[in-house]
CSV table of C-alpha atoms and ligand atoms in Angstrom, one decimal:
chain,number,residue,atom,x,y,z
A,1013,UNK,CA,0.0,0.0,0.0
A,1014,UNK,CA,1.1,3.7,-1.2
A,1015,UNK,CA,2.7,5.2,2.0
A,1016,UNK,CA,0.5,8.5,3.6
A,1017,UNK,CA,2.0,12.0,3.8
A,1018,UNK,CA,0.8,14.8,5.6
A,1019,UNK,CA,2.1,18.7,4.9
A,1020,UNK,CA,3.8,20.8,8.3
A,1021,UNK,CA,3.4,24.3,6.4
A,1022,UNK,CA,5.7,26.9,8.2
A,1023,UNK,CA,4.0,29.9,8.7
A,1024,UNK,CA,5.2,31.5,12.2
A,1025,UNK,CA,7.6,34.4,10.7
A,1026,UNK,CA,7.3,37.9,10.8
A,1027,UNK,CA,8.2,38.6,7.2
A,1028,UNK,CA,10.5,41.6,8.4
A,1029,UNK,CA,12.3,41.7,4.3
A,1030,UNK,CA,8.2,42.4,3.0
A,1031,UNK,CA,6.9,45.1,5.4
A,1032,UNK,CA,7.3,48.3,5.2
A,1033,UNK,CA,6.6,51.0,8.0
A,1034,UNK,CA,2.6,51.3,6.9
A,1035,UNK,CA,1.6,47.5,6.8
A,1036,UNK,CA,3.3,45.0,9.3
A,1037,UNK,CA,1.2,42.7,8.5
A,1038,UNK,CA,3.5,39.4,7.9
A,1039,UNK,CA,3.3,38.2,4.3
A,1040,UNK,CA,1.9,35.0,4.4
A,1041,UNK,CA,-1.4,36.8,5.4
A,1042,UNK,CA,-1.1,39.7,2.5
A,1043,UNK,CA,-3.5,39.0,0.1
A,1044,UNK,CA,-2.8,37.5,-3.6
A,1045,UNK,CA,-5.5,37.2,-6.0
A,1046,UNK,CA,-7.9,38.3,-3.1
A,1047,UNK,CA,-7.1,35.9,-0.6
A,1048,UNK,CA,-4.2,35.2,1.7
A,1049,UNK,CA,-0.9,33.6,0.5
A,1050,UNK,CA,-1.2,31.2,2.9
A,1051,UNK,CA,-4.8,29.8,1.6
A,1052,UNK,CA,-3.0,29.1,-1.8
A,1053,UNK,CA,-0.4,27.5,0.1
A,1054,UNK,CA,-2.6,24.9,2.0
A,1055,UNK,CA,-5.2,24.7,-0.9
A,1056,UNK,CA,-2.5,23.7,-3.4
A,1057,UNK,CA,-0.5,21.2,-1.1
A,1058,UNK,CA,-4.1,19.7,-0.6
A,1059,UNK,CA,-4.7,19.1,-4.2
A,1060,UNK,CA,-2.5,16.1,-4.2
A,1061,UNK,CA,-4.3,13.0,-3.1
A,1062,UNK,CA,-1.2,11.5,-1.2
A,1063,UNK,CA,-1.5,14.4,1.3
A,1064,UNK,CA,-4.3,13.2,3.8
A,1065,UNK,CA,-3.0,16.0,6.6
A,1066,UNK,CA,-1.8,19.3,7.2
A,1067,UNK,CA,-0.4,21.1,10.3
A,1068,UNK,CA,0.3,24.7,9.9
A,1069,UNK,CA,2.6,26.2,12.2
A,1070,UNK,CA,2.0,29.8,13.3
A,1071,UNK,CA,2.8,32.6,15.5
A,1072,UNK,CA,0.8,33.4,18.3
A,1073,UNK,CA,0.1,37.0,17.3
A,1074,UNK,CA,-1.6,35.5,14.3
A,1075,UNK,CA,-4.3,33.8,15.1
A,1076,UNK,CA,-7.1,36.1,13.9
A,1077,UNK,CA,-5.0,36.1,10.2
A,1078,UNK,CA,-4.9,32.4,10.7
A,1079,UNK,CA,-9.0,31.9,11.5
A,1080,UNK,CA,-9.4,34.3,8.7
A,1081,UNK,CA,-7.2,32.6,6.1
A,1082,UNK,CA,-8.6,28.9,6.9
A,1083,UNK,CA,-12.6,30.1,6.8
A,1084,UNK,CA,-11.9,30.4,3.0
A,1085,UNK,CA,-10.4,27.1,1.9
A,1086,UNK,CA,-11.6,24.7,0.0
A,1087,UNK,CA,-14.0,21.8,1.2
A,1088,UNK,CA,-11.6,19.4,0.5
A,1089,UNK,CA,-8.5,21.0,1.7
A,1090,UNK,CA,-10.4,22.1,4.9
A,1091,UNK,CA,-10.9,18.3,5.5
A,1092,UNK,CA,-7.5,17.9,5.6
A,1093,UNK,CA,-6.3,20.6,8.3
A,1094,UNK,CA,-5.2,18.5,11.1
A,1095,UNK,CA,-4.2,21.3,13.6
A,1096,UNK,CA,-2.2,24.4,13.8
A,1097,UNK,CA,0.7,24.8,16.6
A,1098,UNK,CA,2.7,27.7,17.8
A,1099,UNK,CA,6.3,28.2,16.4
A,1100,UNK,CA,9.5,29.4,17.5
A,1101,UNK,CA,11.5,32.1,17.4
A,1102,UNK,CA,13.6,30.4,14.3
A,1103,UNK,CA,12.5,28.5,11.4
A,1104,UNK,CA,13.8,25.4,12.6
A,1105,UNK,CA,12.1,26.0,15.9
A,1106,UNK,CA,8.7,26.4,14.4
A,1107,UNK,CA,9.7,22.8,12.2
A,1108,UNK,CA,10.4,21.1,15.1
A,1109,UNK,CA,6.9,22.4,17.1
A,1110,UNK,CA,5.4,21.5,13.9
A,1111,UNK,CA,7.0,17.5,13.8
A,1112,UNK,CA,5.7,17.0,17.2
A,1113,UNK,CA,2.1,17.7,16.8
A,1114,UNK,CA,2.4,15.1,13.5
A,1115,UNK,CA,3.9,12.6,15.9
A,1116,UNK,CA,0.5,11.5,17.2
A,1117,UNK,CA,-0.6,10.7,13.3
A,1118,UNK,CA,-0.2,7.8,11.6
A,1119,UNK,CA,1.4,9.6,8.4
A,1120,UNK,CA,4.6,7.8,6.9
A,1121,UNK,CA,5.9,10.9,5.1
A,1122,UNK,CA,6.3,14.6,6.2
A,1123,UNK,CA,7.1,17.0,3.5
A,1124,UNK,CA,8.1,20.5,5.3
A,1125,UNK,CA,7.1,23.9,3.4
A,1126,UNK,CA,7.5,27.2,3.3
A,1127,UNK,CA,4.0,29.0,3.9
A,1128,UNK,CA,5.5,31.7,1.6
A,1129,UNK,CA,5.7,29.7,-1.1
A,1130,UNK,CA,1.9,29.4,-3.0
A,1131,UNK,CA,2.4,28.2,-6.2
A,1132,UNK,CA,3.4,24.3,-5.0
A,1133,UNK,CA,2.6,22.1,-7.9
A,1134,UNK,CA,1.3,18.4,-7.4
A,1135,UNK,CA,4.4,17.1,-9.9
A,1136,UNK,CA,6.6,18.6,-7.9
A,1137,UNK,CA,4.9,16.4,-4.6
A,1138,UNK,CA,5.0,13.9,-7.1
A,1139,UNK,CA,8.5,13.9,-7.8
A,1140,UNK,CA,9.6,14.4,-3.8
A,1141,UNK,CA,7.1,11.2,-3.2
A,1142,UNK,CA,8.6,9.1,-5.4
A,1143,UNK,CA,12.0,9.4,-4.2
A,1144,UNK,CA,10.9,8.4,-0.5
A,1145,UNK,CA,9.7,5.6,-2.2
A,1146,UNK,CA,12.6,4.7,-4.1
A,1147,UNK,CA,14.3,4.6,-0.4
A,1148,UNK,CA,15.8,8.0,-0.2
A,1149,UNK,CA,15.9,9.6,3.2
A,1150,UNK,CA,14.9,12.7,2.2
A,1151,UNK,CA,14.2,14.6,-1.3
A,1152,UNK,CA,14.7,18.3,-2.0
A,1153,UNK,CA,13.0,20.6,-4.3
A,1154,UNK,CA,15.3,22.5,-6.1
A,1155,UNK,CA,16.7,24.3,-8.8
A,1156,UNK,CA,20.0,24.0,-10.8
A,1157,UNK,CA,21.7,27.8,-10.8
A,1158,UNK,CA,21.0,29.1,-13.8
A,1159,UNK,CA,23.3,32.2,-13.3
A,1160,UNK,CA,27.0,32.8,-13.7
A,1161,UNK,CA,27.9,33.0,-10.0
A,1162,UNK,CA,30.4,35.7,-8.5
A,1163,UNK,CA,31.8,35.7,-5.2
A,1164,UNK,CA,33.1,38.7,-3.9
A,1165,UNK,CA,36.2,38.6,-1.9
A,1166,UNK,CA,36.1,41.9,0.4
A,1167,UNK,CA,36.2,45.3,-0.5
A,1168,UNK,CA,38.8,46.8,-3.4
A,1169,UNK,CA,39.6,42.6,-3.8
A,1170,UNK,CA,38.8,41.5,-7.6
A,1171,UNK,CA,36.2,39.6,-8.1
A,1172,UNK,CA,35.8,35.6,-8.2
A,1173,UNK,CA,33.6,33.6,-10.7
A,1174,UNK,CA,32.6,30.0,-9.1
A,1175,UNK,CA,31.9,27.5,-11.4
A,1176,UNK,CA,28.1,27.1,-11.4
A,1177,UNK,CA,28.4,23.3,-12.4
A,1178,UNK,CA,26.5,21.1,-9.8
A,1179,UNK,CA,24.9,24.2,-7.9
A,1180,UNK,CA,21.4,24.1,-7.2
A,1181,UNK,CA,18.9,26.4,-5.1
A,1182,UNK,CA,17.1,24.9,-2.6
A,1183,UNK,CA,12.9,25.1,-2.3
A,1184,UNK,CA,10.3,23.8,-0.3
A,1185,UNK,CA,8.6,21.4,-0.3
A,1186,UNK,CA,11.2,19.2,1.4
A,1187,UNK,CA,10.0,15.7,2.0
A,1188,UNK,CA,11.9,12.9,4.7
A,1189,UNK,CA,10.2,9.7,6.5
A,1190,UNK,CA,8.3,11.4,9.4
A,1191,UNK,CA,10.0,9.5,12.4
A,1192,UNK,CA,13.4,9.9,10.9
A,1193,UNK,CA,13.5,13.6,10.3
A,1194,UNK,CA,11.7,14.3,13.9
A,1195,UNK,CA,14.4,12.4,15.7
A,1196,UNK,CA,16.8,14.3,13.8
A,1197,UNK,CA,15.2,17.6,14.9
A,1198,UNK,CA,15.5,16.3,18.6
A,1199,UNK,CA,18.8,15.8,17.9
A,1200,UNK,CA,19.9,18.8,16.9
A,1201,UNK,CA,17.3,20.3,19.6
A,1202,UNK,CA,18.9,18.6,22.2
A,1203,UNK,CA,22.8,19.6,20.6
A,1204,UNK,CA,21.9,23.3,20.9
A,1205,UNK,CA,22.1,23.7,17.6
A,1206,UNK,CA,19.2,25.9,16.2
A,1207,UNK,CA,21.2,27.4,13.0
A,1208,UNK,CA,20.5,25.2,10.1
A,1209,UNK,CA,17.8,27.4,7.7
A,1210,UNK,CA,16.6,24.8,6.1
A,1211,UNK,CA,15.7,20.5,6.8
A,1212,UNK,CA,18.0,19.2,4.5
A,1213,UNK,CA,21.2,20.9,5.8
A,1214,UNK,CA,20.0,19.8,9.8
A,1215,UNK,CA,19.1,16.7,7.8
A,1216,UNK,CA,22.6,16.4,6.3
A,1217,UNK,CA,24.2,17.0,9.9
A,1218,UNK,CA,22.6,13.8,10.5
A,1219,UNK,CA,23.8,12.2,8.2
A,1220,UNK,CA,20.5,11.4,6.0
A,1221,UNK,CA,21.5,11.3,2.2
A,1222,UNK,CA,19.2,14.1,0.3
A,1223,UNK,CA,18.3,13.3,-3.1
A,1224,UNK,CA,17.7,16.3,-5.3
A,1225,UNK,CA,14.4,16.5,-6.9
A,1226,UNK,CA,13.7,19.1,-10.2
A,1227,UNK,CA,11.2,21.7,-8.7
A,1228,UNK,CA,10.2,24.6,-10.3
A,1229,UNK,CA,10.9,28.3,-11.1
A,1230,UNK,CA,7.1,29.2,-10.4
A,1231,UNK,CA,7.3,28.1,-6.9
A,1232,UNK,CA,9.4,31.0,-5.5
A,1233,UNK,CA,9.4,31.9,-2.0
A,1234,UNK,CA,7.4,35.6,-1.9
A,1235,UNK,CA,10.3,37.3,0.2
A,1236,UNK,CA,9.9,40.8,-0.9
A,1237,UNK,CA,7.3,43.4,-1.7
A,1238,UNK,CA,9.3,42.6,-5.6
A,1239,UNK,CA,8.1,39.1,-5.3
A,1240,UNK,CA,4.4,39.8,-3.6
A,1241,UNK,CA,3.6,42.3,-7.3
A,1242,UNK,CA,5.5,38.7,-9.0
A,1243,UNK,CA,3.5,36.6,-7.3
A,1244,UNK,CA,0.5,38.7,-8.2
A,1245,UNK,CA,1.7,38.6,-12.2
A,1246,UNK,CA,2.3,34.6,-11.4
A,1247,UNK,CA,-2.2,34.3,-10.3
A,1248,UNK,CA,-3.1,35.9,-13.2
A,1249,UNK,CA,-1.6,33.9,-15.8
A,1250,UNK,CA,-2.5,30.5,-13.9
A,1251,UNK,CA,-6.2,32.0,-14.1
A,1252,UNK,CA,-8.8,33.3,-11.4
A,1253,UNK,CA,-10.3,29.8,-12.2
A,1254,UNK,CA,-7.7,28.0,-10.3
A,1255,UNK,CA,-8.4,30.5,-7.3
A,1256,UNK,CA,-12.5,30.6,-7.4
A,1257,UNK,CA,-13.0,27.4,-5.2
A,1258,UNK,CA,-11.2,29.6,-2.4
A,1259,UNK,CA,-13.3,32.6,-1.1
A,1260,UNK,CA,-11.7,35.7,0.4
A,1261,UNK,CA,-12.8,36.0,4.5
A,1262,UNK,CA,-16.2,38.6,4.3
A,1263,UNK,CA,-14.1,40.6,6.9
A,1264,UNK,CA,-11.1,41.5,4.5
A,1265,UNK,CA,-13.9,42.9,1.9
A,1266,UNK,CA,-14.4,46.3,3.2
A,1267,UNK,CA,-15.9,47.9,0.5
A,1268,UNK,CA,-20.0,47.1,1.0
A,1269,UNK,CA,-22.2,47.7,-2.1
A,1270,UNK,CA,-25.6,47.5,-2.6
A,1271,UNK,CA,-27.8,46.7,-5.8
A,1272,UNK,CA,-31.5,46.7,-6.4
A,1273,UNK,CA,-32.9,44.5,-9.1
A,1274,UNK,CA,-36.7,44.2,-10.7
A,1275,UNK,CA,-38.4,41.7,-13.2
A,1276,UNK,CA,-41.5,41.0,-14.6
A,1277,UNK,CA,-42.9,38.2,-16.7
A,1278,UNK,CA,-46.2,37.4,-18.1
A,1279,UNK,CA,-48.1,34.4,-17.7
A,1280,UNK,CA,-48.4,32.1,-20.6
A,1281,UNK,CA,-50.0,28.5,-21.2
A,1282,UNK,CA,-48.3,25.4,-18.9
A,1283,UNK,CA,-48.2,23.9,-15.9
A,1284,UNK,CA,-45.0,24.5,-13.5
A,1285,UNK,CA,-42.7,28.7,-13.2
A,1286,UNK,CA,-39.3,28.3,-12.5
A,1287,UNK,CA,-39.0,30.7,-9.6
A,1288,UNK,CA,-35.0,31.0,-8.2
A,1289,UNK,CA,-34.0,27.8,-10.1
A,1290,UNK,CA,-36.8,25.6,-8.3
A,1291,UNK,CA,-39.7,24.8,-10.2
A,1292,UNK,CA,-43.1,25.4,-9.0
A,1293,UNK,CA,-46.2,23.4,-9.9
A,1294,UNK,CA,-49.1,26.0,-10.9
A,1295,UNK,CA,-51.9,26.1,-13.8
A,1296,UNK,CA,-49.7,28.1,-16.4
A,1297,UNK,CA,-45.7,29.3,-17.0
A,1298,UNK,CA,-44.4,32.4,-17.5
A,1299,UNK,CA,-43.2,33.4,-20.6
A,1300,UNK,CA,-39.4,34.8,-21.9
A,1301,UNK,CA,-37.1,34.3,-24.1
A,1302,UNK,CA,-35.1,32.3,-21.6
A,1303,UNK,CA,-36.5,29.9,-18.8
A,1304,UNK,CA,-38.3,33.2,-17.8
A,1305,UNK,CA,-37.2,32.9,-13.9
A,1306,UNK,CA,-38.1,36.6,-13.1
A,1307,UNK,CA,-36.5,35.5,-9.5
A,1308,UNK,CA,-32.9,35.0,-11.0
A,1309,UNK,CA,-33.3,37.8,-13.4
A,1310,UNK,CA,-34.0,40.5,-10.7
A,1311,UNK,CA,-31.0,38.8,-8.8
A,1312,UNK,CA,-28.8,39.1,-11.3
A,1313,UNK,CA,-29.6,42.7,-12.0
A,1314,UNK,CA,-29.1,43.1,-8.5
A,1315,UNK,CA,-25.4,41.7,-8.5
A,1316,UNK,CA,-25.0,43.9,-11.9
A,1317,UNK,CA,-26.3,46.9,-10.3
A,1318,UNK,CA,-23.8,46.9,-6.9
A,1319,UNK,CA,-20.7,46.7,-8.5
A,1320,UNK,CA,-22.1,48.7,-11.7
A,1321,UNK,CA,-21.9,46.9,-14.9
A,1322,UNK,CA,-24.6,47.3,-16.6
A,1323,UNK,CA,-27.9,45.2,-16.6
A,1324,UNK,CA,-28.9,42.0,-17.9
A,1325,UNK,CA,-30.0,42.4,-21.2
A,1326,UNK,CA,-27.0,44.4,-21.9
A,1327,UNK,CA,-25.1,41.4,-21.4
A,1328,UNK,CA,-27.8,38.8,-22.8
A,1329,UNK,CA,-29.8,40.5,-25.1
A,1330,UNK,CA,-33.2,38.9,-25.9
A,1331,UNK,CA,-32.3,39.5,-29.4
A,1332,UNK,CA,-29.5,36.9,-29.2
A,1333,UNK,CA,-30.9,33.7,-30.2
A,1334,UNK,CA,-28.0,31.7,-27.8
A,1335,UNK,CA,-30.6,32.5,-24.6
A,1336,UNK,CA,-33.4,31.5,-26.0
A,1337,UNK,CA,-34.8,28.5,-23.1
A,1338,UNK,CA,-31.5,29.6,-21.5
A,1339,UNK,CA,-31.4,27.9,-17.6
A,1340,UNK,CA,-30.9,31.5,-15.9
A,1341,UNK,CA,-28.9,30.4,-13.5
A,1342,UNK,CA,-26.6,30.8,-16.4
A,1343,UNK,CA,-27.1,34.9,-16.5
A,1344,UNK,CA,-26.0,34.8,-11.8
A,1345,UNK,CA,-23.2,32.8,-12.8
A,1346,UNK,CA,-22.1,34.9,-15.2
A,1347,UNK,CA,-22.2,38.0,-13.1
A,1348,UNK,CA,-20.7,36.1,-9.9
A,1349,UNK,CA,-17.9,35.7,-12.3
A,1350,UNK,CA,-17.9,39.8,-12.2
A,1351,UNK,CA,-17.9,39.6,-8.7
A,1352,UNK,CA,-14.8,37.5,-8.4
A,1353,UNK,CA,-13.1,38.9,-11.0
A,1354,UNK,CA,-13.0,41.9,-8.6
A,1355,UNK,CA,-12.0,39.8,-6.1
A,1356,UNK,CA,-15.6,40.2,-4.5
A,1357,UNK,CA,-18.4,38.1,-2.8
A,1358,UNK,CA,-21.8,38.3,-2.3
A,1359,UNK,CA,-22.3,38.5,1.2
A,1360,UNK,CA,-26.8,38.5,1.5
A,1361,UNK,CA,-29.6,38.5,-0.8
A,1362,UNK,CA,-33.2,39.7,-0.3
A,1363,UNK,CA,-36.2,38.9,-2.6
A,1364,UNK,CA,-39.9,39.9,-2.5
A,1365,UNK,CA,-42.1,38.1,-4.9
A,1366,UNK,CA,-45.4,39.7,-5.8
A,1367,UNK,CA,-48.1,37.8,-7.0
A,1368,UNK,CA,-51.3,36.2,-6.0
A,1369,UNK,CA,-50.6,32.9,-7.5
A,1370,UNK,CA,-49.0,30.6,-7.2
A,1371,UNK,CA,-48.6,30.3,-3.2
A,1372,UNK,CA,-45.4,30.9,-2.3
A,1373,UNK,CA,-45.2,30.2,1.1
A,1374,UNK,CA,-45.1,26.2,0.3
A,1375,UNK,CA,-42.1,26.7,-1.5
A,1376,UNK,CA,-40.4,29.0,0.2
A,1377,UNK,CA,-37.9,27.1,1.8
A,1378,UNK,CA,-36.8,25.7,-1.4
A,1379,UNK,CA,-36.3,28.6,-3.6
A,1380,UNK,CA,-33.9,29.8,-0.8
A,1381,UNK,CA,-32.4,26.8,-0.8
A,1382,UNK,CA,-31.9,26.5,-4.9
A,1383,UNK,CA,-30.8,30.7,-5.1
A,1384,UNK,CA,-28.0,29.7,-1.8
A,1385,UNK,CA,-26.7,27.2,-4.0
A,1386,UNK,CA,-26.7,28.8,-7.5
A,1387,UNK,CA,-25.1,32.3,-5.8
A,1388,UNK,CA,-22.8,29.9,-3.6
A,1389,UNK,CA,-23.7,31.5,0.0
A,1390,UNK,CA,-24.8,30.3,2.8
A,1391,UNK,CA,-28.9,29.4,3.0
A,1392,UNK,CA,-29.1,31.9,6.0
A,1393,UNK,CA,-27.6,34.7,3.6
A,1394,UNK,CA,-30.8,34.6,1.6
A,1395,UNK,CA,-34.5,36.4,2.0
A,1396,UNK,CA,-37.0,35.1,0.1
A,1397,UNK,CA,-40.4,37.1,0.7
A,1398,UNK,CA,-43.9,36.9,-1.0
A,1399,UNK,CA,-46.9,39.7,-1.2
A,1400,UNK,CA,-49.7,40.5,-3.1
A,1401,UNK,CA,-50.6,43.3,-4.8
A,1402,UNK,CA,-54.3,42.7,-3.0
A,1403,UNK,CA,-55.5,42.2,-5.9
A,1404,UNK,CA,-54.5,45.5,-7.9
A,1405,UNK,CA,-52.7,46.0,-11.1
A,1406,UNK,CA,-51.2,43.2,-13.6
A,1407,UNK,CA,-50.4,41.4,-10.5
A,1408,UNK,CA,-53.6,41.7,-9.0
A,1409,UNK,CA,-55.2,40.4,-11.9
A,1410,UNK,CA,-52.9,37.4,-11.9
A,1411,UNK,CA,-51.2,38.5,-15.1
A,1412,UNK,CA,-47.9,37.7,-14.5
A,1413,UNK,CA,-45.2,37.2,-11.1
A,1414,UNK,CA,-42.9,40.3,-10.2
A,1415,UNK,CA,-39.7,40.6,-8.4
A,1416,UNK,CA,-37.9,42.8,-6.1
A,1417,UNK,CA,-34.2,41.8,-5.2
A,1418,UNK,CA,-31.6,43.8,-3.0
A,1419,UNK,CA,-28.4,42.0,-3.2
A,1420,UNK,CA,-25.0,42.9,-0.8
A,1421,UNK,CA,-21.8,42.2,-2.3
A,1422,UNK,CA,-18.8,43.0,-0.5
A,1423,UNK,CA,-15.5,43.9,-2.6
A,1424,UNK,CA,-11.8,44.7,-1.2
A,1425,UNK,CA,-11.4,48.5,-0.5
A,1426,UNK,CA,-9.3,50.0,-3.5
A,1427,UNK,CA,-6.5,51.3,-1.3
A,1428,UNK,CA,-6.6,55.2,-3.2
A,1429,UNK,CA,-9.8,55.6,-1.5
B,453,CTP,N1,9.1,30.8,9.6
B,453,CTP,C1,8.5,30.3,10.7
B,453,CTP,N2,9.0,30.6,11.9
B,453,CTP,C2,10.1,31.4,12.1
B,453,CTP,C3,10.7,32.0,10.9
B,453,CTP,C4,10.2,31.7,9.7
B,453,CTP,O1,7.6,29.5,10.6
B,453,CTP,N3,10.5,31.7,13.3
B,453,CTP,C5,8.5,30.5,8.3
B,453,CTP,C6,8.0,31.7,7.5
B,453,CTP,O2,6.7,32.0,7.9
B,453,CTP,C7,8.1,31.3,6.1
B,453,CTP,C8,9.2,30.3,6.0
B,453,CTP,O3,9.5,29.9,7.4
B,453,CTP,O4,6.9,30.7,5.6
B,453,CTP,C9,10.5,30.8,5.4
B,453,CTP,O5,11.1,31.9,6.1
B,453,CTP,P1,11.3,33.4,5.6
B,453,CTP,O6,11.1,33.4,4.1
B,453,CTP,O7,12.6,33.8,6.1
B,453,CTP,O8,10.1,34.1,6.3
B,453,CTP,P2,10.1,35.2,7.4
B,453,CTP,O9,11.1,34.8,8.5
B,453,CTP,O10,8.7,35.4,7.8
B,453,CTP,O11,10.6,36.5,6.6
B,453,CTP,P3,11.8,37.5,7.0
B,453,CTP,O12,13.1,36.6,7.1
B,453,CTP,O13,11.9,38.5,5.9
B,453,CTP,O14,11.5,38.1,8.3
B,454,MG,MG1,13.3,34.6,8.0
């Protein structure tokens, strides 16, 4: 049977080369792509199926950052979060705090990474995993030196040139049989020496032979503010879509906005309306060009309306014959993506329905259940209300079903405001 390996993700630095005097916020909590670096981080370690638990290590200052930065993982990565310990005043302190609370699991394999580093790929987990298999008693991520290197002798001393031949830059992940590399931290521990700055050289001093694995110039460690605007360059060309499953913490989106939406459809000959993507039995259907769900379609103008671009039918005009019977869940998803792309959420939705038939009350529960799941918020972020027009206007005479819709979204502040 394939051995088990859990992540220890360091994450308990200060990040003293990134801040500057106004933000000392440390950089494993600055946001990329609107969410923390360290969500990447655990959300792409937790991609690879070998990896059945993580342990983050982090200061004790952080823990707010922390709560915040795990509320917006993915389902399947949160599964995996073991727990998170307290580090140490060095690196290979907060590795060794981090080795202790994976004692307890049953994992064979520990791979130790830097929480700075977010753009981990699954081949290079790969690669590190197969040489533990192979027999290897540790495997490094690295990187052959590319560069001429120089080494400078002191001042007004010419300068050297080293030859670059067998030179290689070391990464994270670094991957070692769990047992092994924790009695080697004890070890050391134990030896008073607390000055290796990485677990392959401590690993080394013990006398563990390191195989070098090929990782990857796209999973450079953020250091400096240089690297955050990289980093930043790096999630756009991998796409938002890698980065949609993750959702920024409501209480890092400071900018609130409000829209108001309205619909109205007509009844027409059939038997069930679609009303927030649930279909309701009744003695006719309302007719549109699309699947004429005058819920959704005041929704989506809502969404439109708070972050201002434009309305529905600029962006799916009746006239284009691509929408015709269209599912409108089609038209929310479509300006969720608007949302995102802005690095946005919705954050609550509020509907009144007006009509005197069908009954809404009946069905309540589930059109607030189907709209929850089609905007992606949570069931108790959603209104749905019903009214008659007692029994005045088009509505009153049962001609057709209109909608109201107040949605919230909450976008990051823009930071020139
Ligand atoms: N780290 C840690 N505990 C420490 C020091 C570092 O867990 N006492 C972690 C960092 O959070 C980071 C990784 O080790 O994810 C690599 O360290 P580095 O890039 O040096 O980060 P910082 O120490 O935070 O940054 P700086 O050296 O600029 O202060
Ligand atoms: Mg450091």
């Amino acid at each position: 049977m394939a051995k088990t390996a859990a992540a220890l993700v360091v994450a308990a630095g200060r990040g003293t080369r990134l801040s500057g005097p106004d933000n000392k916020q440390p950089k494993q909590y600055r946001l990329l792509a609107g969410q923390p670096v360290l969500t990447h981080t655990l959300n792409a370690l937790a991609k690879h199926p070998r990896i059945s638990s993580i342990v983050t290590v982090i200061h004790p200052d952080d823990m707010a950052l922390y709560r915040d930065a795990v509320a917006s993982l993915s389902g399947s990565c949160a599964k995996k979060l073991h727990t998170e310990v307290f580090g140490g005043d060095t690196r290979q302190k907060s590795v060794v705090e981090g080795l202790r609370a994976l004692a307890g699991t049953n994992c064979d394999y520990v791979l130790i990474h830097d929480a700075a580093r977010p753009f981990v790929t699954t081949d290079i987990v790969d690669r590190l995993l197969s040489s533990l298999d192979s027999g290897a008693d540790g495997a490094l991520a690295a990187s052959q030196v590319v560069d001429t290197l120089k080494k400078s002798q002191g001042d007004g001393k010419p300068l050297a040139t080293v030859d670059r031949a067998g030179f290689w830059a070391a990464q994270t992940p670094q991957a070692f049989p769990l047992e092994r590399i924790l009695d080697a931290h004890e070890r050391a521990a134990s030896q008073h020496r607390h000055d290796f700055t990485d677990d392959t050289s401590l690993a080394e001093w013990d006398s563990m032979t390191i195989q070098l694995c090929d990782g990857d110039p796209v999973n450079f460690k953020i250091t400096t503010m240089a690297d955050l605007k990289r980093a930043e360059q790096q999630a756009k060309i991998q796409g938002m879509s890698d980065f949609t499953s993750v959702k920024t913490p409501l209480s890092q989106l400071h900018d609130i906005r409000t829209g108001i939406g309205y619909d109205v459809h007509a009844f027409d000959e059939g038997e069930t309306v679609i009303l927030g993507g649930a279909e309701i039995p009744h003695s006719r259907k309302l007719k549109g060009h699309s699947d004429a769900d005058v819920v959704l379609h005041a929704i989506t103008d809502a969404t439109l309306g708070a972050i201002g671009d434009g309305d529905i039918g600029q962006h799916f005009p009746p006239s284009d014959q691509q929408w015709k019977g269209a599912s409108s869940d089609r038209f929310q998803q479509d300006a969720m993506r608007r949302v995102t792309d802005l690095g946005g959420r919705i954050a609550h939705i509020d509907v009144t329905i007006v009509c005197e038939e069908p009954k809404i009350g009946p069905h309540r529960d589930r059109i607030r259940k189907s709209i929850a799941q089609i905007c992606d918020i949570l069931e108790s972020r959603v209104s749905v209300k019903a009214t008659t027009s007692e029994r005045l206007g088009f509505t009153g005479r049962k001609e057709g079903i209109a909608t109201l819709a107040t949605v919230t979204v909450r976008l990051p502040l823009p930071e020139d405001e």
